[in-house]
Coordinates of C-alpha atoms in Angstrom, one line a residue:
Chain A
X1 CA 0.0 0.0 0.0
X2 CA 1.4 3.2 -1.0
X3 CA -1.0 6.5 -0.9
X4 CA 1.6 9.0 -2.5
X5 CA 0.5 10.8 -5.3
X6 CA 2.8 12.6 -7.6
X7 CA 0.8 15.8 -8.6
X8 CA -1.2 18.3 -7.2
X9 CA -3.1 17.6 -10.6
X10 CA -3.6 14.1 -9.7
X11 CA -4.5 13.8 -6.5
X12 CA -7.8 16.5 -7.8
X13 CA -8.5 15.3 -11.2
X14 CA -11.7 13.4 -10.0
X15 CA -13.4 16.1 -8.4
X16 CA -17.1 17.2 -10.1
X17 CA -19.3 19.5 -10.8
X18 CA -20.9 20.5 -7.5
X19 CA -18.6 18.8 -5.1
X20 CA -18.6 19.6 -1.0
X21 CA -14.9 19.6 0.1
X22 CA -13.9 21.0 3.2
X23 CA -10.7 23.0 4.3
X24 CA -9.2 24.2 6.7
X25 CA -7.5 27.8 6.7
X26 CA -8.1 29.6 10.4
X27 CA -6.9 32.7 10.6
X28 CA -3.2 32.8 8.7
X29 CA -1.5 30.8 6.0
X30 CA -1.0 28.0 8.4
X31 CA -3.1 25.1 8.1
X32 CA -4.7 26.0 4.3
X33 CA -3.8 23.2 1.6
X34 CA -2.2 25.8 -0.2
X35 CA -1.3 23.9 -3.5
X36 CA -4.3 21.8 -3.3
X37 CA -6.4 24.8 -3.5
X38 CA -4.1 26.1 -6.9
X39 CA -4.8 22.1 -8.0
X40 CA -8.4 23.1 -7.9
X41 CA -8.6 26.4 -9.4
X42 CA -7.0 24.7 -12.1
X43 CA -9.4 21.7 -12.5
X44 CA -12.1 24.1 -12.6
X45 CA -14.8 22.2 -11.1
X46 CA -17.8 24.6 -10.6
X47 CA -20.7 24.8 -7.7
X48 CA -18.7 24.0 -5.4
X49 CA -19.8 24.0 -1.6
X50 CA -17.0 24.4 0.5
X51 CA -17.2 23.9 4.3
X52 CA -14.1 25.8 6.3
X53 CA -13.7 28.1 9.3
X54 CA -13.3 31.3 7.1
X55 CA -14.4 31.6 3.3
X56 CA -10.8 33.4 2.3
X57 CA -8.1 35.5 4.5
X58 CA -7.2 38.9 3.9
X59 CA -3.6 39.9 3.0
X60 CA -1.3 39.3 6.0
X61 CA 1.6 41.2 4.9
X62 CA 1.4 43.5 8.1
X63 CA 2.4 40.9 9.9
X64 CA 5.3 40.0 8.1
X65 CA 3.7 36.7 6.1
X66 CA 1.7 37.3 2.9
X67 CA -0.9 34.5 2.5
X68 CA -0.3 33.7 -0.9
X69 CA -3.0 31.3 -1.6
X70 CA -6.1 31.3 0.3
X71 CA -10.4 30.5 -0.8
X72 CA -10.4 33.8 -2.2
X73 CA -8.6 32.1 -5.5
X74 CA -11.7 29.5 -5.6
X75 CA -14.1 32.3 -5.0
X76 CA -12.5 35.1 -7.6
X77 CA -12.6 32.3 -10.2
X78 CA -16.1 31.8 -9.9
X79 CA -16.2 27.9 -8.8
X80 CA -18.2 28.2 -5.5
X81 CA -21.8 28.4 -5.2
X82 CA -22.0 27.7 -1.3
X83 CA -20.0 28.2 1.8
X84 CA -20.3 26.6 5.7
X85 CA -17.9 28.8 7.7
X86 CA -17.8 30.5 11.5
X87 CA -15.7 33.2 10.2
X88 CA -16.5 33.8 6.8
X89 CA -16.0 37.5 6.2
X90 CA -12.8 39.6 6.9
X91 CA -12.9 41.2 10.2
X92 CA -13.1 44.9 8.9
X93 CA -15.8 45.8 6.9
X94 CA -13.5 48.3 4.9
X95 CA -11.6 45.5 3.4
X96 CA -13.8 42.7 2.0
X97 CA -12.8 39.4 1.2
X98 CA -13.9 37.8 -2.4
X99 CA -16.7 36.4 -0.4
X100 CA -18.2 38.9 1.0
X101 CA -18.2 41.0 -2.6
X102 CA -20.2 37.4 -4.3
X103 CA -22.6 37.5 -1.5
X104 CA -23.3 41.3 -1.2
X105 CA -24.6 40.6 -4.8
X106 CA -26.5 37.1 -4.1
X107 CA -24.5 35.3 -6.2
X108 CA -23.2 32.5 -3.0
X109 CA -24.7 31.0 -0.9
X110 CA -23.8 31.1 3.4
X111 CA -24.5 29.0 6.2
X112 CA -23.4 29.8 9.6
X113 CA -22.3 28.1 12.0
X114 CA -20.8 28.7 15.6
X115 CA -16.9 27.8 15.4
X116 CA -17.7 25.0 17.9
X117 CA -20.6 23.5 16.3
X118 CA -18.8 23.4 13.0
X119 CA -16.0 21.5 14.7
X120 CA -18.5 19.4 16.2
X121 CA -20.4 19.2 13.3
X122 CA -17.3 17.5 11.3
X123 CA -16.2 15.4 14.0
X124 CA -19.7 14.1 14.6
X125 CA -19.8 13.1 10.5
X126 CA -16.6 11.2 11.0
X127 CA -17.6 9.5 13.6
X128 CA -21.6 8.4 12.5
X129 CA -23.3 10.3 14.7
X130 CA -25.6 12.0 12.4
X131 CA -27.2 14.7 15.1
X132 CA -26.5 16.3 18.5
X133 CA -27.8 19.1 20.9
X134 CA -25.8 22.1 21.8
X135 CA -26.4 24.4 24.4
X136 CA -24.3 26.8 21.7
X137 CA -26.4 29.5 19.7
X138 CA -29.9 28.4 21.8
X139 CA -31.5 32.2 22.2
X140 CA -30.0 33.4 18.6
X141 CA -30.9 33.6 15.1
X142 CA -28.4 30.9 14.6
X143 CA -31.3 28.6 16.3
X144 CA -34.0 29.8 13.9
X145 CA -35.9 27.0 12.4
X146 CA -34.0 24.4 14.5
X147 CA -35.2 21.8 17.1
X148 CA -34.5 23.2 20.3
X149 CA -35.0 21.0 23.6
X150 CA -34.5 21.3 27.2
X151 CA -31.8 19.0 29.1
X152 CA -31.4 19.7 32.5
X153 CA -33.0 23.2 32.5
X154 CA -30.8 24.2 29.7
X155 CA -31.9 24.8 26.0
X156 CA -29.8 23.2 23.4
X157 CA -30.3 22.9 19.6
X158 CA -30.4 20.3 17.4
X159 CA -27.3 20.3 15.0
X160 CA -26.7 18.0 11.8
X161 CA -23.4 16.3 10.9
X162 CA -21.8 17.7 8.4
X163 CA -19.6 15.5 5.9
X164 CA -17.7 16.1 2.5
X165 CA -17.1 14.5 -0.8
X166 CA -13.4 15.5 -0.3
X167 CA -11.5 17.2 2.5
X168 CA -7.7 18.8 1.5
X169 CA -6.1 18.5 4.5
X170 CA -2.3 20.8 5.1
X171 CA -0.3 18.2 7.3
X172 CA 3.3 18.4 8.4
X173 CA 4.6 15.0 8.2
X174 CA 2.9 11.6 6.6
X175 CA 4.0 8.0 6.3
X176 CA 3.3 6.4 2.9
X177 CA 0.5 4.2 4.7
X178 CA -1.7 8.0 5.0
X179 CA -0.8 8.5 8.8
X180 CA -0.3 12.0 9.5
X181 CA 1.3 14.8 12.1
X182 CA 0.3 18.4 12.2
X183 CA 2.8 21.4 13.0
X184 CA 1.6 23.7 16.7
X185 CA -2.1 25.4 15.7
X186 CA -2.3 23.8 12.8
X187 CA -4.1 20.6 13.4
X188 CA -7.3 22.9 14.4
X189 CA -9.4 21.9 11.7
X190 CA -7.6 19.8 9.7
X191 CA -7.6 16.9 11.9
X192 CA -11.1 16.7 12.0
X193 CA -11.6 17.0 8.5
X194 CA -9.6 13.9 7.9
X195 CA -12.2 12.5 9.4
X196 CA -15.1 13.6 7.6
X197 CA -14.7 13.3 4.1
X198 CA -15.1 9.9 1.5
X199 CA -11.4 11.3 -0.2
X200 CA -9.3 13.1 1.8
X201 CA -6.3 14.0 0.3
X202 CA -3.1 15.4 2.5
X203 CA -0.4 17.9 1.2
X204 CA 2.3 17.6 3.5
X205 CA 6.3 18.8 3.8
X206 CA 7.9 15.2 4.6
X207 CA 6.8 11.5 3.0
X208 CA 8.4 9.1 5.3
X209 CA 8.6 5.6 5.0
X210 CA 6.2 3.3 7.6
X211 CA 7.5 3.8 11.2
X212 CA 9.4 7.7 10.2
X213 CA 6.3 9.3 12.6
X214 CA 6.8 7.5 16.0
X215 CA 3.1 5.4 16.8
X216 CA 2.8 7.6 19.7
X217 CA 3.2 10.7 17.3
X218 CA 0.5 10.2 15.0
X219 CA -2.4 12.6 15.0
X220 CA -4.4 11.2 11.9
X221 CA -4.2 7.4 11.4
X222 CA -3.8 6.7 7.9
X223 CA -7.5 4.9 7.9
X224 CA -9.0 8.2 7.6
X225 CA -6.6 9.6 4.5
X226 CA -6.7 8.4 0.6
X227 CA -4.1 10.3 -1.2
X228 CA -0.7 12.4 0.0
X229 CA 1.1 14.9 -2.3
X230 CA 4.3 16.1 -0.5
X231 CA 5.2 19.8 -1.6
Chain B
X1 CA -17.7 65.3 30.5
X2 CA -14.9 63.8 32.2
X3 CA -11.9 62.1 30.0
X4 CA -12.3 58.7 29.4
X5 CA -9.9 55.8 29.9
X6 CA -7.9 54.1 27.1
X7 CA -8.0 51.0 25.8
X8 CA -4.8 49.8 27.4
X9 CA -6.6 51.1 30.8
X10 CA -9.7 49.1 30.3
X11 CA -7.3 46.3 29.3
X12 CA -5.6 46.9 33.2
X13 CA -8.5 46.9 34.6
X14 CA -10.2 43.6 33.4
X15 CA -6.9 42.1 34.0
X16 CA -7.1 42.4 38.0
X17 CA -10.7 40.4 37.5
X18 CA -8.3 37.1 36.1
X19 CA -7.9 34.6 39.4
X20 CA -4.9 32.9 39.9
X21 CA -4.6 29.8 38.0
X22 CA -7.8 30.2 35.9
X23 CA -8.3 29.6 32.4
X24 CA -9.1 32.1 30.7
X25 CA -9.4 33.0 26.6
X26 CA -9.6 36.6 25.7
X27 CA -11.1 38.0 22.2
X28 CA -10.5 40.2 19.7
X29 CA -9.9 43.8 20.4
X30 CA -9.2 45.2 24.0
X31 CA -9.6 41.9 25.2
X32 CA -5.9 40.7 23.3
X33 CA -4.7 43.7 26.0
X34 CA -5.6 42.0 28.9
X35 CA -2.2 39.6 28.7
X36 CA 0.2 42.4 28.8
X37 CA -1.4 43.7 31.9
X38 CA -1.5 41.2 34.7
X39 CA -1.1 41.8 38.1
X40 CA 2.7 40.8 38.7
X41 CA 3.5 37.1 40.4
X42 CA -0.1 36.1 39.0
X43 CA -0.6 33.2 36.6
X44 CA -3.3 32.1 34.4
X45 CA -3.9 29.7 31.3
X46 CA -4.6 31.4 28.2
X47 CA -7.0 29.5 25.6
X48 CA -7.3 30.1 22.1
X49 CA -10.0 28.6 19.7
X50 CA -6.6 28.1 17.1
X51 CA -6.0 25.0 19.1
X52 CA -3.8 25.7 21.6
X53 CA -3.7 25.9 25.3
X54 CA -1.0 27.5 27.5
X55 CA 0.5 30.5 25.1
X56 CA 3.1 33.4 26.2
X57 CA 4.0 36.2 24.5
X58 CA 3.3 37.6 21.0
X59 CA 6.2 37.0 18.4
X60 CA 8.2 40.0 17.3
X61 CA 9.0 40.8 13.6
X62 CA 11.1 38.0 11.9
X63 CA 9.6 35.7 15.0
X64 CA 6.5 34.3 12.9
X65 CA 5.8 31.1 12.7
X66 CA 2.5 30.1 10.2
X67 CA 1.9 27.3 12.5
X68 CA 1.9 29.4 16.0
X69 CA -1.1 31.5 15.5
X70 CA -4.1 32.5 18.0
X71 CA -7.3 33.3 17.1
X72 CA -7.1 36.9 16.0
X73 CA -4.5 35.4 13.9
X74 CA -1.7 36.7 15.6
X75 CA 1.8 35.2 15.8
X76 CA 2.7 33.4 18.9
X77 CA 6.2 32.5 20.9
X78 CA 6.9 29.0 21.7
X79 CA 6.1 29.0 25.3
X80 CA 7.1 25.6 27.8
X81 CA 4.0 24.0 29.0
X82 CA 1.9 25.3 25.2
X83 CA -0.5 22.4 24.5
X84 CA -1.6 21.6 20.6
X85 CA -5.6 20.3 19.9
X86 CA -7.5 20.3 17.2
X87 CA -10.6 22.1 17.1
X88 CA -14.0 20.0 18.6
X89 CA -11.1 19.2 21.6
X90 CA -10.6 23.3 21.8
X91 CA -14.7 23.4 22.2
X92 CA -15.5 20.6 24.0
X93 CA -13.0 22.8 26.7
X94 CA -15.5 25.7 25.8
X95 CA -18.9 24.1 26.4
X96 CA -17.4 21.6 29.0
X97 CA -17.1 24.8 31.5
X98 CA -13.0 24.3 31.8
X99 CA -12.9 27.9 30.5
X100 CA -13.2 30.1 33.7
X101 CA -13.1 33.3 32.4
X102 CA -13.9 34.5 28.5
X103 CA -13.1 38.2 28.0
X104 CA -14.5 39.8 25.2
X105 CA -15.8 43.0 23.1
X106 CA -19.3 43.7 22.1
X107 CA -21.6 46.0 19.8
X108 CA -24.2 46.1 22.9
X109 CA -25.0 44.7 26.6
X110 CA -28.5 44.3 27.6
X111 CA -29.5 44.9 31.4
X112 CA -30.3 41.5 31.5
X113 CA -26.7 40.3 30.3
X114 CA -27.5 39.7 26.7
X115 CA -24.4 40.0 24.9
X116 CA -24.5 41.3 21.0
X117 CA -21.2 40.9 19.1
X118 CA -21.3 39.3 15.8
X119 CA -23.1 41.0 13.6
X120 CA -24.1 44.7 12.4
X121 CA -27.0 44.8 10.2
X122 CA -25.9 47.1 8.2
X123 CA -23.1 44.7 6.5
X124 CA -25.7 42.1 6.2
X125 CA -23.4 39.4 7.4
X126 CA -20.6 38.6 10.3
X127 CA -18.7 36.5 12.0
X128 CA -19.6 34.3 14.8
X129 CA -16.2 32.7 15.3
X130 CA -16.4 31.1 18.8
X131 CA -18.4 33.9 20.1
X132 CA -21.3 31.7 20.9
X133 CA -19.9 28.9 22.6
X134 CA -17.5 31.4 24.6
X135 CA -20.8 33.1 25.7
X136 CA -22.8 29.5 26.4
X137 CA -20.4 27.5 27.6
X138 CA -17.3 29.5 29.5
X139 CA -18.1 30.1 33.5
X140 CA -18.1 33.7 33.3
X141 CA -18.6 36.2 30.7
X142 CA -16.4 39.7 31.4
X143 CA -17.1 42.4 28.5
X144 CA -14.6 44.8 27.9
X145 CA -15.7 47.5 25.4
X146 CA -16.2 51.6 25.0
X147 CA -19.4 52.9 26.7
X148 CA -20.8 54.4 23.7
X149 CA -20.2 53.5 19.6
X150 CA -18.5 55.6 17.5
X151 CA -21.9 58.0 17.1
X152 CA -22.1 58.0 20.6
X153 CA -25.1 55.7 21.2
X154 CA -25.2 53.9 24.0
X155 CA -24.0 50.3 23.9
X156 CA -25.8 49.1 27.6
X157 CA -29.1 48.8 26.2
X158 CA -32.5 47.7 27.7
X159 CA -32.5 45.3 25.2
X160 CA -30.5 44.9 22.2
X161 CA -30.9 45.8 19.3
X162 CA -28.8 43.9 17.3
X163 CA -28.8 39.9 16.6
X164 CA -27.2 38.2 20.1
X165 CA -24.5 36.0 20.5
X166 CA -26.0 34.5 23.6
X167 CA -29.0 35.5 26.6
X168 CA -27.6 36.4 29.8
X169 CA -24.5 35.3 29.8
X170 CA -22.4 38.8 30.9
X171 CA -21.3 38.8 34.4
X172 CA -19.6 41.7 34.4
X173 CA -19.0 45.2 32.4
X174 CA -15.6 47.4 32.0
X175 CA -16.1 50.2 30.1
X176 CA -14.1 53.4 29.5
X177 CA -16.2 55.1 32.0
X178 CA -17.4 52.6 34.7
X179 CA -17.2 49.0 36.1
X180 CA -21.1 47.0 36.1
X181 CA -21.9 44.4 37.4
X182 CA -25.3 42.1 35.6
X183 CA -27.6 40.0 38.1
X184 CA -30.6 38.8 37.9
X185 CA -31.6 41.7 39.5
X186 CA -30.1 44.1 36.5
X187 CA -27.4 46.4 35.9
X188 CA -25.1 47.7 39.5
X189 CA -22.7 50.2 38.9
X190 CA -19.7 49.4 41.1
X191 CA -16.9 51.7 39.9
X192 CA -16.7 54.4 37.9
X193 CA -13.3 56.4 36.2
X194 CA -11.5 58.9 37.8
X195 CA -13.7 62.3 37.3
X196 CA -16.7 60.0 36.6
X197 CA -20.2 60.4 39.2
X198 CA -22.9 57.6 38.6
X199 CA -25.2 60.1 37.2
X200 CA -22.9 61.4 34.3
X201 CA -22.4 57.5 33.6
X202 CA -26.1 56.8 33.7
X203 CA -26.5 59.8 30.6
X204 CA -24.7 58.1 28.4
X205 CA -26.3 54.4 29.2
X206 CA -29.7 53.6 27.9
X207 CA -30.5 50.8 30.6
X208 CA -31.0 51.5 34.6
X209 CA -27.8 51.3 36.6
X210 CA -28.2 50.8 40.1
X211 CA -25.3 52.5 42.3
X212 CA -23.6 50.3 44.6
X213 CA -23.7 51.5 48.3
X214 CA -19.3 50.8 48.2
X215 CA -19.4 52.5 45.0
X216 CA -15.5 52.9 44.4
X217 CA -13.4 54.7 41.9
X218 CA -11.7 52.3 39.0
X219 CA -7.9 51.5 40.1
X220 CA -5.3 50.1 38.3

């Protein structure tokens, strides 16, 4: 069994028309599949719904990293008709992302979520639960049209699993059998992701060879990944 | 009216309401301050919804790291004792009460703690980030914000305006101009700035304060 990949270009080719794929990307360029997200632009699939913790970063150049590559590319080009985020918009108003100019005009589509219930949303999908309650958002619009029900004097709504036809995952390190470690905040979303998705595709820094990432240091056990591109 | 008090003063002030050895995660805004400013020999856990636990001091230019990041997306130092998750593990802290203090900014404060901070209408869209399960599931709930918005409107409300982020889940209020405390009861003023009396404060709040009778002047 070997899951390497040689392209960017191959590990994509397959996805359609109208795919869900989730990615990570949380507040900086750590942690977004960088070249997968190039791989896609450039297979062009369109309608796209893509479930992530933001819907595109703005410039970080202030800070001394420019973010290249972020969902803005996918959104600029036209190939998303649907986003799940927490944080979708940029953070001032003055400076919106290529999100927030599509859906000013109606042309995407958004569904909220609370950071949390997202998370919980994904891991939930990974792991077959298909619904839980969350004391989260009960008392908000974000609970609008949902189930809400009491436990223990508490209200808590009803939230759906979410899960994805593909998940592009940014790892640090994988063995050739798909198990995979994450560098400091970047494992937020990505690990859960992993989980979630029918193909889920890892671009990493390192291939190693079957034993390279100590058992103990495995954060994602290959059953969960299909393909790895190394960088 | 009297001068108000700076960020970096609310910031000081909040920071004296962090207990020793809590866990605490602070938002965007004045609440990033509150690190800078606690009371010396004092420790606390800082949480951030990046996925990590136990973080020290921003990074300095030429310090980044892309993989050291907390939620404002700000670089971090590595710092002994820092502690990785991914993200459901980072909220299942949240919602699990292990957060014991959640500092954070609003757009308005209702008099019976409803906190509103993700969205203005006017941009027709916002972020929740982990607003919501900060305000449901962390043990107490310390606003830190200006007293008024830009146009000067109030932002302690009788009820807000505004789409929430979670019912009655403030405990307490720093402001520019005053220190409030929220019961069940509604809205006691406790402290107010330097120059400050409770009726000047009460002017520029829409909801009823109620002066403590050990009403004190804020201290930093």
């Amino acid at each position: 069994m070997n899951k390497v990949v040689s392209s960017f270009a191959e590990a994509v080719a397959d996805v359609p028309d109208g795919a869900v794929i989730m990615m990570d990307g949380f507040g900086g360029p750590g942690g977004m599949p960088q070249h997968l997200i190039l791989a896609l632009r450039d297979n062009g699939a369109k309608g796209l719904t893509i479930i992530s913790n933001t819907a595109g970063l703005p410039d970080f150049g202030s800070l001394g990293v420019a973010v290249a590559v972020t969902h803005n590319v996918l959104m600029e080009n036209g190939q998303v008709r649907k986003v799940i985020a927490s944080f979708p918009v940029s953070a001032s108003p003055a400076r919106p992302n290529a999100f927030e100019l599509l859906y000013r005009e109606g042309k995407i589509e958004l569904e909220l979520s609370p950071q949390g219930t997202l998370a919980e949303r994904i891991r939930a999908g990974g792991a077959g639960i298909p619904a839980f309650y969350t004391p989260t958002g009960a008392g908000t619009p974000v609970a609008q049209g949902k189930e809400v029900r009491t436990f223990n004097g508490r209200a808590c709504v009803l939230e759906h699993a979410l899960l994805a036809d593909f998940a592009f995952i940014r790892a640090h390190q994988a063995d050739t059998l798909g198990n995979l470690s994450y560098r400091g905040t970047s494992r937020n979303f990505n690990a859960l992701m992993a989980t979630a998705a029918r193909i889920t595709i890892a671009e990493v820094d390192e291939v190693m060879e079957p034993g390279g990432i100590g058992p103990e240091a495995i954060m994602t056990p290959g059953i969960y990944v299909k393909r790895i591109v190394k960088r | 009216m009297p001068e108000r008090l700076d960020r970096e003063l609310i910031a000081m002030r909040v920071a004296q309401e962090l207990p020793e050895g809590a866990y605490v995660n602070l938002g965007i805004g004045i609440p990033t301050l509150v690190s800078q400013f606690l009371p010396p020999g004092r420790t606390v856990v800082y949480h951030s919804e990046s996925g990590v636990l136990g973080y020290g001091p921003l990074a300095g230019q030429g310090q980044e790291d892309i993989d050291l990041i907390n939620a404002g997306g700000q670089f971090l130092l590595p710092t002994p004792g820092m502690a990785f998750f991914n993200s459901a593990e980072g909220f299942a802290m949240v919602r699990g009460g292990h957060i014991d203090v959640a500092v954070m900014g609003a757009f308005q404060v209702s008099e019976k703690g409803d906190l509103a901070n993700w969205m203005l209408p006017a941009r027709g869209v916002g972020n929740i980030g982990g607003a919501m399960d900060l305000a449901a599931g962390a043990r107490r709930v310390i606003v830190a914000m200006e007293h008024t918005d830009p146009q000067g409107k109030p932002k302690i409300v009788r009820r807000c305006a505004y789409p929430i982020t979670g019912p009655g889940c403030v405990s307490l209020i720093v402001t520019d101009v005053a220190v409030i405390e929220v019961s069940p009861a509604g809205l006691t003023l406790l402290e107010v700035a330097p120059g400050w009396s409770p009726r000047e404060v009460q002017e520029i709040t829409e909801a009823h304060l109620s002066v403590a009778r050990d009403l004190r002047e804020m201290g930093f």
